Coordinates of C-alpha atoms and ligand atoms in Angstrom, one line a residue:
M235 CA 86.2 159.8 34.3
S236 CA 84.2 161.6 36.7
Q237 CA 85.0 159.0 39.8
T238 CA 85.9 155.5 39.7
V239 CA 85.1 152.5 41.8
S240 CA 87.6 152.8 44.8
D241 CA 86.4 156.7 45.1
Y242 CA 82.9 155.6 45.5
L243 CA 83.6 152.1 47.3
L244 CA 86.0 154.6 50.0
D245 CA 82.5 157.7 49.9
R246 CA 80.3 154.8 50.2
L247 CA 82.0 153.7 54.0
S248 CA 82.9 156.5 54.4
T249 CA 78.3 157.4 54.5
W250 CA 77.7 154.0 56.3
G251 CA 80.1 156.3 59.4
I252 CA 83.2 154.2 58.6
K253 CA 86.2 156.6 59.7
R254 CA 89.4 154.6 58.7
I255 CA 90.6 151.6 57.7
Y256 CA 93.9 149.4 58.8
G257 CA 95.5 147.8 56.0
Y258 CA 98.2 147.1 53.5
P259 CA 99.1 148.0 49.9
G260 CA 100.0 146.0 47.2
D261 CA 99.2 146.0 43.8
G262 CA 96.1 144.3 43.9
I263 CA 94.7 147.7 45.6
N264 CA 97.1 150.7 43.6
G265 CA 93.5 151.7 42.4
L266 CA 92.0 151.7 45.7
M267 CA 95.4 153.7 47.2
G268 CA 95.0 156.1 44.7
A269 CA 91.4 156.5 45.9
F270 CA 92.2 157.2 49.5
E271 CA 95.3 159.5 48.0
R272 CA 92.2 161.9 47.0
S273 CA 90.8 162.2 49.9
S274 CA 91.6 166.0 49.3
D275 CA 88.3 167.0 51.7
G276 CA 89.3 164.8 54.1
Q277 CA 86.3 163.0 54.1
R278 CA 87.4 159.4 53.3
P279 CA 88.0 156.8 55.6
E280 CA 91.4 157.8 56.5
F281 CA 93.8 154.5 55.4
I282 CA 95.9 153.2 58.7
Q283 CA 99.4 151.3 57.9
V284 CA 100.3 148.7 59.8
R285 CA 103.0 146.0 59.5
H286 CA 101.4 142.6 58.4
E287 CA 98.0 142.6 57.3
E288 CA 97.3 139.7 59.9
M289 CA 97.3 142.8 62.1
A290 CA 94.9 145.0 60.3
A291 CA 92.4 142.6 60.6
F292 CA 92.8 142.1 65.2
M293 CA 92.3 145.8 64.3
A294 CA 89.8 145.5 62.4
C295 CA 87.9 143.5 64.6
A296 CA 89.4 145.5 68.4
H297 CA 87.8 148.3 66.4
A298 CA 84.5 146.8 66.8
K299 CA 84.8 145.7 69.9
F300 CA 86.3 148.9 71.0
T301 CA 83.4 151.0 70.1
G302 CA 80.4 148.4 68.3
E303 CA 81.1 150.1 64.9
V304 CA 82.2 147.6 62.2
G305 CA 85.4 147.7 61.2
V306 CA 86.9 147.4 58.3
C307 CA 90.4 145.7 57.2
M308 CA 91.7 146.1 53.6
A309 CA 94.6 143.6 51.5
T310 CA 96.0 143.5 48.2
S311 CA 95.9 140.2 46.0
G312 CA 96.9 136.4 47.3
P313 CA 99.1 137.0 50.1
G314 CA 97.8 140.1 51.3
A315 CA 94.3 137.9 51.5
I316 CA 96.2 135.0 52.4
H317 CA 97.4 136.9 55.3
L318 CA 93.9 138.3 56.8
L319 CA 93.0 134.8 57.7
N320 CA 93.4 134.5 61.1
G321 CA 92.7 138.2 61.9
L322 CA 89.3 137.1 60.8
Y323 CA 89.1 134.0 62.0
D324 CA 89.8 136.0 65.8
A325 CA 86.1 138.5 65.0
K326 CA 84.3 136.1 62.9
L327 CA 84.5 133.9 66.3
D328 CA 84.0 135.9 68.6
H329 CA 81.0 137.3 67.0
Q330 CA 82.8 141.2 66.4
P331 CA 81.0 142.4 62.7
V332 CA 84.2 143.0 60.7
V333 CA 84.6 143.1 56.4
A334 CA 87.2 142.4 54.3
I335 CA 88.5 144.1 50.9
V336 CA 90.6 142.8 49.2
G337 CA 92.1 142.8 45.5
Q338 CA 92.3 140.3 42.7
Q339 CA 93.9 140.4 39.5
A340 CA 92.2 141.5 36.6
R341 CA 88.9 140.3 35.2
A342 CA 90.3 139.6 32.2
G343 CA 93.1 137.2 33.5
L344 CA 91.4 135.3 35.9
G345 CA 91.7 131.6 35.3
G346 CA 94.7 131.7 33.6
N347 CA 96.7 130.2 36.4
Y348 CA 98.0 134.4 36.9
Q349 CA 100.6 135.9 38.5
Q350 CA 99.2 136.1 42.5
E351 CA 96.1 134.9 41.4
V352 CA 93.9 132.3 44.6
D353 CA 90.5 131.5 44.2
L354 CA 90.0 133.9 47.1
T355 CA 86.4 133.5 46.7
S356 CA 86.8 129.8 48.2
L357 CA 89.5 131.3 50.9
F358 CA 86.9 133.2 52.3
K359 CA 84.2 130.6 52.1
D360 CA 84.4 130.0 55.7
V361 CA 85.6 132.3 57.7
A362 CA 83.3 135.3 55.2
H363 CA 81.0 132.3 54.8
E364 CA 77.2 134.9 55.5
F365 CA 79.2 137.2 52.5
V366 CA 81.5 137.0 50.4
Q367 CA 81.5 138.6 47.2
V368 CA 83.6 139.3 43.7
A369 CA 82.9 142.7 42.0
M370 CA 82.3 141.7 39.0
E371 CA 80.6 144.6 37.4
P372 CA 80.5 148.0 38.8
A373 CA 77.7 148.5 39.2
Q374 CA 77.7 146.4 42.1
I375 CA 79.5 148.0 44.2
R376 CA 77.3 150.2 46.4
H377 CA 74.9 146.9 47.0
L378 CA 78.1 144.7 47.8
V379 CA 79.3 147.6 50.0
D380 CA 75.3 148.3 51.3
R381 CA 75.2 144.7 52.4
A382 CA 78.9 144.0 53.8
C383 CA 78.2 146.4 56.0
R384 CA 74.9 145.3 56.7
I385 CA 75.8 141.1 57.1
A386 CA 78.4 142.0 59.2
L387 CA 76.8 144.9 61.4
A388 CA 73.5 141.8 61.3
D389 CA 74.9 138.6 61.9
R390 CA 77.3 140.3 63.9
T391 CA 80.1 138.5 61.9
V392 CA 83.3 138.8 58.9
T393 CA 82.2 139.5 55.6
A394 CA 84.3 139.9 52.7
I395 CA 84.5 141.9 48.6
I396 CA 86.5 141.0 46.4
V397 CA 88.0 144.3 44.5
P398 CA 89.9 142.9 40.1
N399 CA 92.1 146.2 40.0
D400 CA 90.5 146.9 37.0
V401 CA 87.0 147.3 38.4
Q402 CA 88.3 149.6 41.2
E403 CA 90.0 151.7 38.1
S404 CA 86.8 151.5 35.9
E405 CA 83.8 154.4 35.5
A406 CA 82.2 154.7 38.6
V407 CA 77.6 153.9 38.3
A408 CA 76.5 155.5 41.4
Q409 CA 73.1 154.0 40.2
P410 CA 72.8 151.1 38.9
P411 CA 70.2 151.8 35.6
H412 CA 66.2 151.5 36.7
K413 CA 66.5 147.7 35.0
H414 CA 65.0 144.1 35.2
G415 CA 68.3 142.0 37.5
T416 CA 69.8 145.3 38.8
V417 CA 69.6 145.9 42.9
H418 CA 68.7 149.3 44.6
S419 CA 70.7 149.0 48.1
S420 CA 70.5 152.2 51.0
V421 CA 73.0 152.3 54.1
G422 CA 71.8 152.6 57.4
Y423 CA 71.3 149.6 60.5
K424 CA 69.8 150.2 63.6
P425 CA 69.5 146.7 65.3
P426 CA 66.2 145.4 66.8
R427 CA 64.2 145.2 70.3
V428 CA 64.9 141.8 70.8
V429 CA 62.4 140.3 73.5
P430 CA 61.7 137.2 74.4
S431 CA 57.6 136.1 74.2
D432 CA 56.0 137.0 77.6
E433 CA 55.3 133.2 77.6
D434 CA 58.9 132.4 77.9
L435 CA 59.9 135.7 80.6
N436 CA 57.6 133.9 82.6
R437 CA 58.7 130.3 82.4
A438 CA 62.1 131.8 83.2
A439 CA 61.4 134.2 87.0
E440 CA 59.0 130.9 87.3
V441 CA 62.7 128.1 87.6
L442 CA 65.1 131.3 88.7
N443 CA 62.1 132.0 91.8
A444 CA 61.9 128.2 92.9
G445 CA 65.4 128.4 93.2
N446 CA 67.6 128.6 96.4
R447 CA 70.9 129.0 95.4
V448 CA 71.7 130.7 91.7
A449 CA 74.8 131.2 90.2
M450 CA 75.4 134.5 86.9
L451 CA 77.8 133.7 84.5
V452 CA 78.1 136.0 82.4
G453 CA 79.7 137.1 78.4
Q454 CA 80.9 140.2 76.6
G455 CA 77.0 140.1 75.0
A456 CA 76.1 141.3 78.7
L457 CA 78.8 143.8 77.9
H458 CA 76.0 147.2 78.5
A459 CA 73.8 145.4 80.3
G460 CA 76.1 145.8 83.6
E461 CA 72.7 147.6 85.5
E462 CA 70.6 145.0 84.6
V463 CA 72.9 142.0 85.6
A464 CA 73.1 144.5 88.9
A465 CA 69.9 144.2 89.8
V466 CA 68.7 140.6 88.8
A467 CA 72.0 139.2 90.8
D468 CA 71.0 141.3 93.6
M469 CA 67.4 140.3 93.7
L470 CA 68.8 136.4 93.1
G471 CA 70.9 136.7 96.0
A472 CA 73.0 135.8 93.4
G473 CA 77.2 135.2 92.7
V474 CA 78.0 136.2 89.0
A475 CA 81.0 135.4 87.7
K476 CA 82.8 136.4 84.8
A477 CA 84.0 134.7 80.7
L478 CA 87.2 135.8 80.0
L479 CA 85.3 138.2 77.9
G480 CA 82.2 139.5 79.5
K481 CA 85.6 140.6 82.5
A482 CA 84.2 144.5 81.6
V483 CA 80.8 143.3 82.8
L484 CA 80.8 144.2 86.0
P485 CA 83.5 145.4 88.8
D486 CA 85.7 143.0 90.1
S487 CA 85.5 145.4 93.2
E488 CA 81.7 143.5 93.4
P489 CA 81.6 141.4 96.5
Y490 CA 79.3 139.2 95.3
V491 CA 80.9 139.0 91.8
T492 CA 83.5 136.1 91.7
G493 CA 85.6 136.6 87.9
A494 CA 86.6 134.7 86.0
I495 CA 85.2 131.3 85.5
G496 CA 87.1 128.0 83.7
L497 CA 91.4 126.9 83.4
L498 CA 91.8 131.1 83.9
G499 CA 89.2 131.1 86.3
T500 CA 88.5 131.7 89.9
K501 CA 87.7 129.0 92.9
P502 CA 85.1 131.4 94.3
S503 CA 84.3 130.9 90.3
W504 CA 83.9 127.3 90.9
T505 CA 82.2 126.9 94.1
L506 CA 79.4 129.3 92.9
M507 CA 79.0 126.2 89.8
Q508 CA 80.2 123.7 91.5
D509 CA 77.5 124.6 94.0
C510 CA 74.5 126.4 93.2
D511 CA 71.1 124.7 92.3
T512 CA 70.1 127.2 89.3
L513 CA 72.2 128.6 86.7
L514 CA 71.5 132.2 84.6
M515 CA 74.1 132.4 81.5
V516 CA 73.8 136.0 80.1
G517 CA 75.8 136.3 77.1
S518 CA 78.4 134.4 77.3
S519 CA 79.1 130.4 75.2
F520 CA 81.8 129.7 77.6
P521 CA 82.9 126.4 76.7
Y522 CA 84.6 124.4 79.6
S523 CA 81.5 122.2 80.3
E524 CA 83.9 120.7 83.8
F525 CA 83.8 124.1 84.9
L526 CA 79.3 124.0 84.9
P527 CA 77.7 122.7 87.1
E528 CA 76.9 118.4 86.0
E529 CA 74.6 117.7 84.5
G530 CA 71.5 118.0 86.6
Q531 CA 71.9 119.8 89.5
A532 CA 71.1 122.9 88.5
R533 CA 68.0 124.4 86.6
G534 CA 69.2 126.7 84.1
V535 CA 68.2 129.7 81.8
Q536 CA 69.6 130.8 79.2
I537 CA 69.3 135.0 77.5
D538 CA 71.4 135.3 74.1
I539 CA 70.7 137.6 71.1
D540 CA 71.6 134.7 69.0
G541 CA 69.6 132.3 68.9
R542 CA 72.2 130.3 67.1
M543 CA 74.3 130.1 70.5
L544 CA 71.7 128.5 73.4
G545 CA 71.6 125.9 74.9
I546 CA 75.1 124.0 74.4
R547 CA 76.7 124.3 76.9
Y548 CA 74.5 123.2 79.5
P549 CA 70.8 121.9 79.6
M550 CA 68.7 124.8 79.3
E551 CA 65.9 125.1 81.6
V552 CA 64.6 127.1 79.6
N553 CA 66.5 129.5 76.5
L554 CA 65.4 132.8 75.3
V555 CA 66.5 134.8 72.7
G556 CA 66.8 138.3 73.4
D557 CA 69.2 141.3 73.8
S558 CA 70.9 140.9 77.7
A559 CA 69.7 144.2 79.1
E560 CA 65.9 144.0 77.8
T561 CA 65.8 140.8 78.5
L562 CA 66.7 141.0 82.1
R563 CA 64.8 144.1 82.5
A564 CA 61.1 142.1 81.2
L565 CA 62.7 139.9 83.6
M566 CA 63.2 141.9 87.0
A567 CA 59.4 142.9 86.8
R568 CA 58.6 138.2 87.2
L569 CA 61.0 137.9 89.7
K570 CA 60.9 137.9 93.5
R571 CA 63.6 139.3 95.6
K572 CA 65.2 136.6 97.7
E573 CA 64.8 136.7 102.0
D574 CA 67.3 134.3 102.7
R575 CA 70.8 135.7 101.9
S576 CA 72.5 132.8 103.4
W577 CA 74.1 131.7 99.5
R578 CA 74.8 135.6 98.5
A579 CA 76.9 135.7 101.8
K580 CA 78.7 132.2 101.1
I581 CA 78.9 133.5 98.0
E582 CA 81.3 136.9 99.3
G583 CA 82.7 134.8 102.3
E584 CA 85.1 132.9 99.2
V585 CA 85.2 136.2 96.8
E586 CA 87.0 138.1 99.6
E587 CA 88.9 135.1 101.1
W588 CA 90.3 134.5 96.6
W589 CA 91.5 138.6 96.1
N590 CA 93.0 138.3 100.1
L591 CA 95.1 135.0 98.6
I592 CA 95.6 136.6 95.0
E593 CA 96.6 139.5 97.2
H594 CA 99.4 136.7 99.4
R595 CA 100.8 134.8 95.9
A596 CA 101.6 138.5 94.3
Q597 CA 103.9 138.9 96.9
L598 CA 105.9 135.5 96.9
A599 CA 109.6 135.9 95.8
A600 CA 110.4 134.6 92.7
E601 CA 113.3 134.5 90.1
P602 CA 113.8 137.1 89.4
I603 CA 109.8 138.3 89.6
N604 CA 106.7 137.0 90.0
P605 CA 104.3 138.2 87.2
Q606 CA 101.3 138.6 89.5
L607 CA 102.9 141.3 91.4
V608 CA 103.8 143.1 87.9
F609 CA 99.9 142.3 86.9
H610 CA 99.1 143.6 90.4
E611 CA 100.8 146.1 90.9
L612 CA 99.0 148.1 88.1
S613 CA 95.9 146.9 88.8
K614 CA 96.1 149.6 92.2
R615 CA 97.3 152.5 89.0
L616 CA 94.6 152.2 86.4
P617 CA 93.5 155.0 85.4
D618 CA 90.0 155.8 85.0
G619 CA 89.3 155.4 81.6
A620 CA 91.7 152.3 80.6
I621 CA 91.5 150.5 77.8
L622 CA 93.4 147.2 78.5
T623 CA 94.2 144.2 76.3
S624 CA 96.2 140.7 76.6
D625 CA 97.7 138.6 74.5
S626 CA 97.0 134.0 74.7
G627 CA 99.7 133.1 77.4
S628 CA 100.4 133.0 80.8
A629 CA 99.4 136.9 80.8
A630 CA 95.8 135.5 80.2
N631 CA 96.0 134.0 83.2
W632 CA 97.0 136.9 85.5
Y633 CA 94.4 139.2 83.1
A634 CA 92.3 137.4 84.8
R635 CA 92.9 136.9 88.1
D636 CA 94.9 139.7 89.1
I637 CA 93.1 142.4 86.9
K638 CA 90.4 144.6 89.2
L639 CA 88.4 145.9 85.9
R640 CA 86.0 149.5 88.1
K641 CA 83.4 151.4 85.9
G642 CA 84.0 152.6 83.0
M643 CA 86.8 150.3 82.2
M644 CA 87.3 148.5 78.7
A645 CA 89.4 144.9 78.6
S646 CA 89.2 142.5 75.4
L647 CA 91.2 139.5 75.0
S648 CA 91.1 136.8 71.4
G649 CA 88.5 134.8 73.6
T650 CA 87.3 132.3 71.3
L651 CA 90.4 131.9 68.7
A652 CA 92.9 132.1 71.0
T653 CA 95.2 133.2 69.0
M654 CA 98.2 134.1 70.3
G655 CA 99.1 137.9 68.3
P656 CA 96.5 140.5 69.2
G657 CA 97.5 142.1 72.5
V658 CA 99.4 144.9 70.6
P659 CA 97.4 145.2 67.4
Y660 CA 94.2 145.2 69.7
A661 CA 95.7 147.8 71.2
I662 CA 96.7 150.0 69.3
A663 CA 93.4 149.8 67.2
A664 CA 91.9 150.8 70.9
K665 CA 93.8 154.0 71.4
F666 CA 93.2 155.5 67.6
A667 CA 89.1 154.8 68.4
H668 CA 89.8 156.5 72.2
P669 CA 93.0 158.6 71.5
G670 CA 92.6 160.1 75.0
R671 CA 91.8 157.0 76.8
P672 CA 94.8 155.0 78.4
V673 CA 95.8 151.7 77.1
F674 CA 97.3 148.6 77.8
A675 CA 98.4 145.5 76.5
L676 CA 99.5 142.8 77.9
V677 CA 101.7 140.7 76.8
G678 CA 104.0 137.4 76.4
D679 CA 107.2 137.3 75.2
G680 CA 107.0 134.6 72.4
A681 CA 103.1 137.3 71.4
M682 CA 105.7 139.6 71.1
Q683 CA 108.5 138.0 69.2
M684 CA 105.8 136.9 66.7
N685 CA 104.2 139.8 65.9
G686 CA 104.3 142.8 68.8
I687 CA 107.6 143.9 68.3
N688 CA 106.8 145.0 65.1
E689 CA 103.5 147.2 65.6
L690 CA 105.7 148.6 68.2
I691 CA 106.7 150.1 65.2
T692 CA 103.4 151.3 64.0
I693 CA 103.1 152.9 67.2
A694 CA 106.2 154.4 66.7
K695 CA 104.3 156.0 63.5
Y696 CA 101.3 157.2 64.8
R697 CA 102.1 158.3 68.3
E698 CA 102.4 162.1 67.5
R699 CA 98.1 161.8 66.9
W700 CA 97.4 160.9 69.9
P701 CA 97.1 163.2 72.5
D702 CA 96.7 161.2 75.3
Q703 CA 100.5 159.5 75.3
R704 CA 99.8 156.6 78.0
L705 CA 100.0 153.6 75.6
V706 CA 101.6 151.2 78.0
V707 CA 103.3 147.5 76.7
M708 CA 103.7 145.1 78.8
V709 CA 106.0 142.4 77.6
L710 CA 106.1 139.0 80.8
N711 CA 109.7 138.2 79.5
N712 CA 110.2 134.4 80.9
H713 CA 112.9 132.9 77.9
D714 CA 109.2 130.8 77.9
L715 CA 106.1 130.0 76.1
N716 CA 105.3 129.4 79.0
Q717 CA 100.8 128.6 78.9
V718 CA 101.7 125.7 76.6
T719 CA 105.2 124.5 78.7
W720 CA 102.3 124.7 82.0
E721 CA 99.5 122.4 79.9
Q722 CA 102.3 120.6 78.5
R723 CA 102.7 119.3 82.0
A724 CA 99.3 119.9 83.4
M725 CA 98.0 117.9 80.8
S726 CA 99.6 115.7 79.1
G727 CA 102.6 114.6 81.3
D728 CA 105.6 116.1 79.9
P729 CA 107.8 117.7 81.1
K730 CA 109.0 120.8 79.2
F731 CA 110.8 120.5 75.7
E732 CA 113.2 122.9 75.7
G733 CA 114.0 122.7 71.9
S734 CA 109.8 124.2 71.5
Q735 CA 109.6 126.4 74.5
E736 CA 112.4 128.1 75.1
V737 CA 112.6 132.0 73.2
P738 CA 115.6 133.4 73.2
D739 CA 116.4 137.8 74.2
F740 CA 116.1 139.9 73.2
P741 CA 116.2 143.6 74.0
Y742 CA 112.5 145.0 74.4
A743 CA 113.1 148.3 76.3
R744 CA 116.0 148.9 74.0
Y745 CA 114.9 148.0 71.0
A746 CA 111.3 150.5 72.2
E747 CA 114.0 153.4 72.6
L748 CA 115.1 153.4 68.6
L749 CA 112.4 153.5 67.8
G750 CA 111.3 157.1 70.2
L751 CA 109.5 155.5 72.8
K752 CA 110.5 154.6 75.9
G753 CA 112.0 151.6 77.5
I754 CA 111.6 150.3 80.9
R755 CA 113.3 147.6 81.9
I756 CA 113.2 145.8 85.6
E757 CA 114.7 142.8 87.1
R758 CA 113.8 142.8 91.5
P759 CA 110.3 143.0 92.7
E760 CA 111.2 146.4 94.2
Q761 CA 111.9 148.0 90.9
V762 CA 107.4 147.3 89.9
G763 CA 105.7 149.4 91.3
P764 CA 107.7 152.4 90.8
A765 CA 108.2 151.8 87.4
W766 CA 104.4 151.0 86.5
D767 CA 104.0 154.9 88.3
E768 CA 107.6 155.9 85.3
A769 CA 105.8 154.0 82.9
L770 CA 102.2 156.5 83.5
S771 CA 103.5 159.2 83.7
A772 CA 105.4 159.1 80.8
D773 CA 105.1 161.6 78.1
R774 CA 105.1 158.6 75.1
P775 CA 104.1 155.1 74.8
V776 CA 106.0 152.9 77.1
V777 CA 107.6 149.5 76.2
F778 CA 107.4 147.5 80.0
E779 CA 109.8 144.8 80.3
A780 CA 109.9 142.7 83.3
L781 CA 111.6 139.3 83.3
T782 CA 109.3 137.5 85.2
D783 CA 109.3 134.0 86.7
P784 CA 108.1 130.4 84.1
E785 CA 107.9 128.4 86.6
V786 CA 105.1 130.1 88.7
P787 CA 102.9 127.8 88.1
P788 CA 99.3 129.9 86.5
L789 CA 96.9 127.1 88.8
P790 CA 93.9 126.7 88.2
P791 CA 91.4 126.8 90.4
H792 CA 91.0 123.1 91.1
I793 CA 93.4 120.7 90.0
T794 CA 91.5 117.5 88.8
L795 CA 93.2 114.2 89.8
E796 CA 94.6 113.7 86.4
Q797 CA 96.5 117.1 86.5
A798 CA 98.4 116.5 89.6
K799 CA 99.8 112.7 88.2
A800 CA 100.6 114.4 84.7
L801 CA 102.2 117.1 86.2
S802 CA 104.2 114.7 88.6
S803 CA 104.4 112.4 85.8
A804 CA 106.3 115.7 83.7
L805 CA 108.4 116.9 87.7
S806 CA 109.7 113.0 87.3
S807 CA 110.2 112.3 83.8
G808 CA 113.4 114.9 83.6
D809 CA 112.0 118.1 83.8
P810 CA 114.8 121.0 83.1
N811 CA 113.4 122.9 86.0
A812 CA 111.5 119.9 88.2
S813 CA 113.3 121.4 92.3
R814 CA 111.9 124.8 91.4
I815 CA 108.3 123.8 89.9
V816 CA 107.9 122.1 93.3
K817 CA 109.1 125.1 95.2
Q818 CA 107.3 127.6 93.2
S819 CA 104.0 125.7 93.1
F820 CA 103.9 124.8 97.3
K821 CA 104.6 127.9 97.9
Q822 CA 101.4 129.0 95.4
K823 CA 98.7 126.0 96.5
V824 CA 99.9 126.5 100.1
Q825 CA 98.9 130.2 100.5
E826 CA 95.1 128.7 100.2
F827 CA 95.3 126.8 103.7
L828 CA 97.6 129.2 105.9
P829 CA 95.1 130.5 108.5
G830 CA 94.9 134.2 109.4
R831 CA 95.8 135.8 105.6
Ligands
LIG86 C1 99.2 131.8 66.8 C2 99.3 131.0 67.8 N1 100.2 130.0 68.2 C3 100.4 129.3 68.4 C4 99.2 128.7 70.2 C5 99.6 128.6 71.4 N2 100.2 129.1 72.1 C6 99.1 129.3 73.8 S1 99.8 130.5 74.0 C7 101.7 130.4 73.7 C8 102.2 130.4 74.1 C9 102.6 131.7 74.6 O1 103.7 132.1 75.1 P1 104.2 133.6 75.4 O2 104.0 134.8 74.5 O3 105.9 133.6 75.2 O4 103.8 134.3 77.1 P2 104.1 133.3 78.4 O5 102.0 132.2 78.3 O6 105.3 132.7 78.1 O7 103.6 134.4 78.8 C10 101.1 129.5 73.0 C11 102.4 128.6 72.3 C12 98.3 129.9 69.9 N3 97.0 129.8 70.7 N4 98.3 130.6 68.6
LIG87 MG1 107.0 133.9 77.2

């Protein structure tokens, strides 16, 4: 046989520019594994072996996030395919192009209640609803690969190809016969230039020119439009808040950038939204309406490449379908520079005060280490070109508020699914995609125990190939599922339920050493800065374990009366750490009112 379907499938993916596939083997994909093995000339994509298929999907998602290319993951039939799901949903909800390739039982056995037979089309029907297909016949492979990649890129979504194991081993059909009923596809996708009509741009400019206090909110759709966002913000005298996935749109050092918004957000972002009379939202689907202006308070303009995402968070007056950079450039020519800069000056004043507050909060004593200090000291030392990932948990609060990104850095997390677990696998994919750049994963102990510990093995397995060894996994060892503990207190008014919240101890740093990585464990605040210096000059990847205080509250920028009532009810109903919480919350909050900070 000249070439199998599996050989051809990998070759076709490589024609699409796919260099690596994250996955885990199984007999449902033995045919495909054989084809990887036969890639003697190194032209085929490389197989990267992870510890768990969910991690492969997270890595494919992170590859897409950090390169803009399609990410690919692969798993065996049945259990392997099922394991992919959470990572695929992470990609789907954050609009990332990811292709999943999974095995299936042989065609002859399907419908026979066969070993590991799962109805994979139904299983993937939601997560890959734009495109999920079973290859029932070798002549389909060409267009299934072409369509899976093209649809993933064109719709920024997840697609899936299911290949029964006997099809994988059949003879390839590189060119279907020229007859009725066959499909003749080709490779390649280039995004179009998408710009709104002149009429709509004029309407948008009219709204923006009429405003006196313009707020901008930018998200991941503006990641490539930093310069345009800055130019429009300057023209409009606007402050700019950043949704979590858009953290890298503008450097945090810019005086008019108010930073994160929402529960993990900043006070200046809160003020910006509360006091604005005009809202310009670019490439964001930030969901929490209580952090946006009240209906009727502001006139709104929104820009999004995806028409489906328009006009759902705030009743916008003008909804523009367009690429953020192109659309902002087209708007620029229509905008009048706001001569009254008092609104911008007010926002800049708040931003300056906020950074002082953040600095003071980080320095407050805690038992034993204030988690903010760990982020603060890292932020000061971030090397150029750093890539950061954060897990879901209290780390995301400090990542959002305390880390000052500079130009040229990248950063991401699970923005929409907000799942636990992506911190370490995202960092691994970042390192594969950009082996010369320093990478930092900021992760809680719960997430480490969920999967991060296991993926350290993947780091140990592949690290030799990275020319720059700077990969640091920072673990907040607080023995707590802290984010949820605080949510239980502040939202439900329940005291901490130790049965669900306490995380057992684990020697993260010592375990790293067992794997041949460097382990650093810090237990006192004065160790934080020197430990970061040590981590940054290490000759190998590092697990940086910090014993941090779970009673330092990840305070939202604005505490509602209900939240305050809920918290006080939680504390008076027997929260095991009530007195320390009161002390820490008071210390954190009171910083806002101290003169001369
Ligand atoms: C898969 C998944 N399970 C549960 C949650 C709910 N959740 C969000 S944050 C969190 C706690 C995370 O704890 P940890 O990783 O220790 O970080 P910490 O908040 O303590 O810093 C939980 C349970 C989730 N988002 N995803
Ligand atoms: Mg924790």
